[in-house]
Short mmCIF file of C-alpha atoms and ligand atoms in Angstrom, two decimals:
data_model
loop_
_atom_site.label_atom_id
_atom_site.label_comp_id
_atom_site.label_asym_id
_atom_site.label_seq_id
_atom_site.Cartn_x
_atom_site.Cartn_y
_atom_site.Cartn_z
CA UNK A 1 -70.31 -23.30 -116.63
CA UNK A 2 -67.52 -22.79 -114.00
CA UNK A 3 -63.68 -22.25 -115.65
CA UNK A 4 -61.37 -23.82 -114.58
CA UNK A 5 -57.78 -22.49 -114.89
CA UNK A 6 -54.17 -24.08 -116.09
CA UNK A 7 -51.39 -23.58 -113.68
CA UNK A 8 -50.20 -20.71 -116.15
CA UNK A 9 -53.36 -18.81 -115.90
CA UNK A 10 -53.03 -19.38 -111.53
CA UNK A 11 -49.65 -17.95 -112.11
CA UNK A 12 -51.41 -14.50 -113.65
CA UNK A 13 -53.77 -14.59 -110.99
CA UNK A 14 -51.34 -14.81 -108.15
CA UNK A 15 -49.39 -11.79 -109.60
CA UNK A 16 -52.51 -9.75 -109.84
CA UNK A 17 -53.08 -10.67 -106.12
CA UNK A 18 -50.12 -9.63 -105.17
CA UNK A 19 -50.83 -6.48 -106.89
CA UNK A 20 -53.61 -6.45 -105.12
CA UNK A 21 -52.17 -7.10 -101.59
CA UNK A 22 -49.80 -4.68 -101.70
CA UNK A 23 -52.57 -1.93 -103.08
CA UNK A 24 -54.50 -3.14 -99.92
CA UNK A 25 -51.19 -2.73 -97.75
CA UNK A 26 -50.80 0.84 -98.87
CA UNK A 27 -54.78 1.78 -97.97
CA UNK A 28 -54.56 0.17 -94.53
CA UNK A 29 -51.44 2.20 -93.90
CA UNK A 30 -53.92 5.57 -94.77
CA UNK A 31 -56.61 5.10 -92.96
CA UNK A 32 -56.90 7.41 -90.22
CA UNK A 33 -59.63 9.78 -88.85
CA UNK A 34 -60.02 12.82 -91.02
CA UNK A 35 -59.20 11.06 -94.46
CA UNK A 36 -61.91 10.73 -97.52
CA UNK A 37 -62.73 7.81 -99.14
CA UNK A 38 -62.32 9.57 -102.29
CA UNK A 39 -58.22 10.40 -101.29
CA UNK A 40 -58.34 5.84 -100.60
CA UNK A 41 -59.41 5.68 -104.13
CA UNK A 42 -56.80 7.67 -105.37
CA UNK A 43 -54.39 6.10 -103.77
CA UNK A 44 -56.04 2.52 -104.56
CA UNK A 45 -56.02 3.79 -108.38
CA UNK A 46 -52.14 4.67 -108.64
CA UNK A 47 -51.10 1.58 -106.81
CA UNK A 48 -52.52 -1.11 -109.09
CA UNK A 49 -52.13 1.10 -112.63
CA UNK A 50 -48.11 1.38 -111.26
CA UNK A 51 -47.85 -1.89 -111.04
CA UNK A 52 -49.13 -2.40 -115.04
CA UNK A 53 -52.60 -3.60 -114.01
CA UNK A 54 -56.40 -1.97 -114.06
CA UNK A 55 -58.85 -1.30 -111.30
CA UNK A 56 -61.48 -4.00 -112.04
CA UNK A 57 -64.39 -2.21 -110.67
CA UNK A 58 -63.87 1.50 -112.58
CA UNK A 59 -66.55 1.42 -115.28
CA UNK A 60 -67.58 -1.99 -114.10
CA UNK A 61 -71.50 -1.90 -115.11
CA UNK A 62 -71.49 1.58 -114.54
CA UNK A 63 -68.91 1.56 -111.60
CA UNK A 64 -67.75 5.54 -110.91
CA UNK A 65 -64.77 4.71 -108.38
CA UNK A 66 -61.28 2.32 -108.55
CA UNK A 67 -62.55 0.74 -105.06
CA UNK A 68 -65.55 0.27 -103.33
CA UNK A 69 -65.44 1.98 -99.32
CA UNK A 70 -68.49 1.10 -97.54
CA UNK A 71 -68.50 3.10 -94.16
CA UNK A 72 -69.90 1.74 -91.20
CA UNK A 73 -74.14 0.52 -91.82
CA UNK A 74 -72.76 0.09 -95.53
CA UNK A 75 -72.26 -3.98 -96.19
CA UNK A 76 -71.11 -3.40 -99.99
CA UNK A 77 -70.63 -1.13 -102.71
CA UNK A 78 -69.95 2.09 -101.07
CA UNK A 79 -68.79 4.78 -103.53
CA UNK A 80 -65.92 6.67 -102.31
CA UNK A 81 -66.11 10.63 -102.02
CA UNK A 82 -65.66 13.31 -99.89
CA UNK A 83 -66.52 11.48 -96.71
CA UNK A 84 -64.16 11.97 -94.40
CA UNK A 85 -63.17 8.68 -91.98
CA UNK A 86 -64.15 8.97 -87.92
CA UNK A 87 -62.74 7.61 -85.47
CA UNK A 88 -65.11 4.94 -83.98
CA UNK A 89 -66.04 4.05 -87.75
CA UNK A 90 -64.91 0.63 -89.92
CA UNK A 91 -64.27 0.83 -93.20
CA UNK A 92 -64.77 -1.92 -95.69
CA UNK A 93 -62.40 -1.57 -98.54
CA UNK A 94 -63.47 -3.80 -101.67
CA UNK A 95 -60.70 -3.97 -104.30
CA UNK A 96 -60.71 -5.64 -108.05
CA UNK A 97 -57.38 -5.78 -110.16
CA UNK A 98 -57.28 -7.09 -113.70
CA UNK A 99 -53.74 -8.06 -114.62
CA UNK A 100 -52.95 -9.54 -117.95
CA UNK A 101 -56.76 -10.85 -118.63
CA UNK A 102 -57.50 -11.90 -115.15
CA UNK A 103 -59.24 -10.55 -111.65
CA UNK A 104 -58.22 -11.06 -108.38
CA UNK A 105 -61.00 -9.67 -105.88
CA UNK A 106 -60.52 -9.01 -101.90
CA UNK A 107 -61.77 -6.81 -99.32
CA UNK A 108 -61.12 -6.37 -95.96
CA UNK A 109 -62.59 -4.04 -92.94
CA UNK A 110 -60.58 -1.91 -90.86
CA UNK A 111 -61.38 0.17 -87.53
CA UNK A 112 -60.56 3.62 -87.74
CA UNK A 113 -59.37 4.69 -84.79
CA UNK A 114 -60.78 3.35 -81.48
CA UNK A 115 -63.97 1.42 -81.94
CA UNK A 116 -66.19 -0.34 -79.44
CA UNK A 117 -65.32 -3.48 -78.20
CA UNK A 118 -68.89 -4.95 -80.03
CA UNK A 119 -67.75 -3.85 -83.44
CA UNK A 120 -64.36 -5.20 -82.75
CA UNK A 121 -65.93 -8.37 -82.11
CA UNK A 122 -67.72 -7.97 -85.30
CA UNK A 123 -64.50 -7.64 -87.38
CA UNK A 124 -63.04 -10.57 -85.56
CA UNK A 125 -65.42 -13.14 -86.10
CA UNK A 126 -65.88 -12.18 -89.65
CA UNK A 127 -62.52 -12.75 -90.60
CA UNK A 128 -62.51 -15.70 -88.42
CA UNK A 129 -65.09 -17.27 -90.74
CA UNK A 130 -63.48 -16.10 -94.11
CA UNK A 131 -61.04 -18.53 -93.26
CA UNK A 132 -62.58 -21.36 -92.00
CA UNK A 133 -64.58 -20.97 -95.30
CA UNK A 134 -61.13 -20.80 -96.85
CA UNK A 135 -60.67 -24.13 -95.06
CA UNK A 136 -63.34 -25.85 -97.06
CA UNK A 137 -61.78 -25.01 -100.09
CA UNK A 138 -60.54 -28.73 -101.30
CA UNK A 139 -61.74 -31.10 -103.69
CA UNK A 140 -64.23 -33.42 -103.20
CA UNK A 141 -65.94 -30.50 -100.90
CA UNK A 142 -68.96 -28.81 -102.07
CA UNK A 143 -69.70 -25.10 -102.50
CA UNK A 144 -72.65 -25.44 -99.42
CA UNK A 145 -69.95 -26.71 -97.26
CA UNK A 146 -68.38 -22.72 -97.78
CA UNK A 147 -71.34 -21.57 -96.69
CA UNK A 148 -72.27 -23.98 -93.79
CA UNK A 149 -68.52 -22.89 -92.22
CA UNK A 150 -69.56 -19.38 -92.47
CA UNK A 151 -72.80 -19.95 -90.61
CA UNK A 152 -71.28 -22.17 -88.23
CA UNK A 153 -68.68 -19.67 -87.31
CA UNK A 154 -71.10 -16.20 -87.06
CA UNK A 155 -74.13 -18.39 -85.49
CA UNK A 156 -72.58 -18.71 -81.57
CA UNK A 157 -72.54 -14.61 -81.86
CA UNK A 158 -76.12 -13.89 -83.41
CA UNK A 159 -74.64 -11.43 -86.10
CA UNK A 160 -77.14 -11.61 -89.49
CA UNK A 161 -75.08 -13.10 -92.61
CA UNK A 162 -76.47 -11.95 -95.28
CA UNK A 163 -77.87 -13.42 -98.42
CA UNK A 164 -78.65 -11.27 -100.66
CA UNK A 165 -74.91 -10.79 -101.66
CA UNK A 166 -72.37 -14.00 -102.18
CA UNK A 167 -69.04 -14.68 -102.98
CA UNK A 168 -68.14 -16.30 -107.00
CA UNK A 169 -66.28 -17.58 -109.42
CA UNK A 170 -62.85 -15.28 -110.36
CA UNK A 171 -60.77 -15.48 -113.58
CA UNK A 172 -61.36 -13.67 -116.50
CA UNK A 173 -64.31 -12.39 -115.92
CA UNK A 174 -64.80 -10.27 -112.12
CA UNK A 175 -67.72 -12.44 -111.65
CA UNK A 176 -67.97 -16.04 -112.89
CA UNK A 177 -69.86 -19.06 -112.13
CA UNK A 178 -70.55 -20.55 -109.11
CA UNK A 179 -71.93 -18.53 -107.05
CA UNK A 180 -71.32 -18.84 -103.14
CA UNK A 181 -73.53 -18.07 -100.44
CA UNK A 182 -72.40 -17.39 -97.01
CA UNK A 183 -75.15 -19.79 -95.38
CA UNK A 184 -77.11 -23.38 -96.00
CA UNK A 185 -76.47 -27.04 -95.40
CA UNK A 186 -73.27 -28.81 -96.07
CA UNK A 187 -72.67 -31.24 -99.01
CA UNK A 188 -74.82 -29.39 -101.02
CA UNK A 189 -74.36 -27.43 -104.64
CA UNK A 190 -70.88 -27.87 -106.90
CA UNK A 191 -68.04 -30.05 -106.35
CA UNK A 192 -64.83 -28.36 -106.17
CA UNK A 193 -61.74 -29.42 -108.36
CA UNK A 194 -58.66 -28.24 -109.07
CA UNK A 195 -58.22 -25.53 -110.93
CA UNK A 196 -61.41 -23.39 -109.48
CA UNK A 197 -60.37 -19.97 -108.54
CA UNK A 198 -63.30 -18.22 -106.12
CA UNK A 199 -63.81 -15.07 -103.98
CA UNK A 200 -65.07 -16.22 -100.80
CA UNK A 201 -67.09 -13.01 -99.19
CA UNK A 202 -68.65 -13.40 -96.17
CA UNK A 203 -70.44 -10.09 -95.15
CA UNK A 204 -71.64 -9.88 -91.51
CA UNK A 205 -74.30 -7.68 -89.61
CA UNK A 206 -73.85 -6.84 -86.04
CA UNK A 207 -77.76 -6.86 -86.53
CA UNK A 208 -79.89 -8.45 -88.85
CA UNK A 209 -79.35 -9.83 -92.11
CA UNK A 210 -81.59 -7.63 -93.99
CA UNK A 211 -80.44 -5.32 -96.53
CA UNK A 212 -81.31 -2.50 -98.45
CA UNK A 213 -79.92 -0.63 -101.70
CA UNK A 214 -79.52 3.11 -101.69
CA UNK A 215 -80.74 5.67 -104.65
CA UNK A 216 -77.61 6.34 -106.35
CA UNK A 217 -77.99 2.67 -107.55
CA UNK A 218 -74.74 0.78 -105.89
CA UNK A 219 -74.84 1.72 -101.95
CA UNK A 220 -76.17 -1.56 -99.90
CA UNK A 221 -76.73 -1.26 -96.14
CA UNK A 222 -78.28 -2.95 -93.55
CA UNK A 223 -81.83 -2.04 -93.24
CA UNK A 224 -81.33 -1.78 -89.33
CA UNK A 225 -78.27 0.62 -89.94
CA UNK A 226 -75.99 -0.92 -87.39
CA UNK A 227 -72.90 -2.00 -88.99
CA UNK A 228 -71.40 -4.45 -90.98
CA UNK A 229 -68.11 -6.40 -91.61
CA UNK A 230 -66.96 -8.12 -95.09
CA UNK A 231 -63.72 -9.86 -95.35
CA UNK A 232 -62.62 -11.71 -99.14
CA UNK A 233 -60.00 -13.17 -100.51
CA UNK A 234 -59.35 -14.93 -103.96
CA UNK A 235 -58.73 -18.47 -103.53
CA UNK A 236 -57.40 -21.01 -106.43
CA UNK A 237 -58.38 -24.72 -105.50
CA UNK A 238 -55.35 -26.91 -105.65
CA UNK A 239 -54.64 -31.08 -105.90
CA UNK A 240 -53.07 -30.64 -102.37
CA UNK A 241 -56.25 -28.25 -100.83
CA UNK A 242 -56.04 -24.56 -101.45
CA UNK A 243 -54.26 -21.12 -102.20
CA UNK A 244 -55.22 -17.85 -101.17
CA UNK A 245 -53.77 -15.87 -104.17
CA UNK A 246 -54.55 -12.03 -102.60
CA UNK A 247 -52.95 -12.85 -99.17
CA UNK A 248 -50.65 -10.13 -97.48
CA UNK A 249 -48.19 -10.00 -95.17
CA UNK A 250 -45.77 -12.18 -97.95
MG1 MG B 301 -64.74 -7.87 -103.82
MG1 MG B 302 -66.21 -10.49 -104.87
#
């Protein structure tokens, strides 16, 4: 069952993006060599209970931390601690905020520092397919067509896209119905409508797509260890096309 939302409950939503722009503003302006993940939490934790609203993922099935920060090899779910950033590293920096009974979801990956020109390239084409997924969000398009523009756009480069982890449904709950793979054939799966509001997630390898959970239970990385790039935002299907409700830079 996917839920669709009224323009009222798109109004919530784009105030808890903003919320959650602005958190992601304030991390980005942090990051440097020598900080911890665990002082980006903090910071990520004050920012969105400020602004009146709750870190989605603290407590979330179990969740320890306010943000994920996945480090380098790490794809997803990296719990933030004492490890300090490097420069040379990337940091991907997953954030949930839940503002008046809804979630807006985004994530982004930053360098730290200098970083080779290969994992630069990584980061760029990433993004560069987040939005021309983002593009694809109309209706009358399908959910495969989301995926086919992420493949089409990370194919040319030979980075993995993974599968094992997809974008979703957002709105009152974090994680809703449908969900979205970053891969397969066009025309395929749902038809979008206004009114749909999804978290479109590609996460890129430099290597392959294979993945591999950690021990402590959240911690995914690529089972080759080289790194990996994830870039989401929160989109709300509209009559007109689209909205990206967690974009910054106003
Ligand atoms: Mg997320
Ligand atoms: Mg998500």
């Amino acid at each position: 069952m996917i839920y669709k939302k009224s323009p009222q409950e798109i109004d919530i939503m784009r105030e808890a993006g903003k919320i959650l722009a602005a958190t992601m503003d304030r991390l980005e302006a942090e990051i440097r060599p020598g900080v911890a993940t665990g002082d980006l939490d903090a910071i990520a934790e004050a920012s969105i209970t400020e602004a009146g609203a709750i870190p989605s993922f603290k407590g979330y099935r179990g969740f320890p931390a306010s943000i994920c920060t996945s480090v380098d090899e790490v794809i997803v779910h990296g719990i933030p601690g004492p490890l300090a950033l490097k420069s040379g590293n990337v940091i991907s920096i997953d954030v949930g905020v839940h503002f008046e009974g809804f979630h807006a979801d985004s994530a982004w990956t930053f360098p730290v520092g200098d970083v080779s020109s290969e994992v630069s390239d990584l980061l760029n084409v990433t993004e560069t397919a987040l939005w021309a997924a983002i593009d694809q969000c109309k209706p009358g398009n399908r959910v495969g067509d989301i995926g086919h523009a992420v493949e089409t756009a990370v194919q040319p480069h030979g980075y993995g896209v993974v599968r094992e982890y997809v974008g979703h449904g957002v709105g009152r709950a974090l994680h809703e119905e449908p969900q979205i793979p970053n891969y397969g054939p066009p025309g395929r799966r749902e038809v979008l409508s206004a009114g749909m509001t999804l978290a479109i997630e590609p996460m890129v390898n430099l290597g392959g797509p294979e993945t591999e959970a950690l021990d402590d239970g959240w911690t995914v990385v690529t089972a080759d260890r080289m790194v990996s790039a994830h870039f989401e935002h929160t989109v709300a299907v509209t009559p007109e096309g689209h909205e990206v409700l967690t974009r910054r830079g106003g």
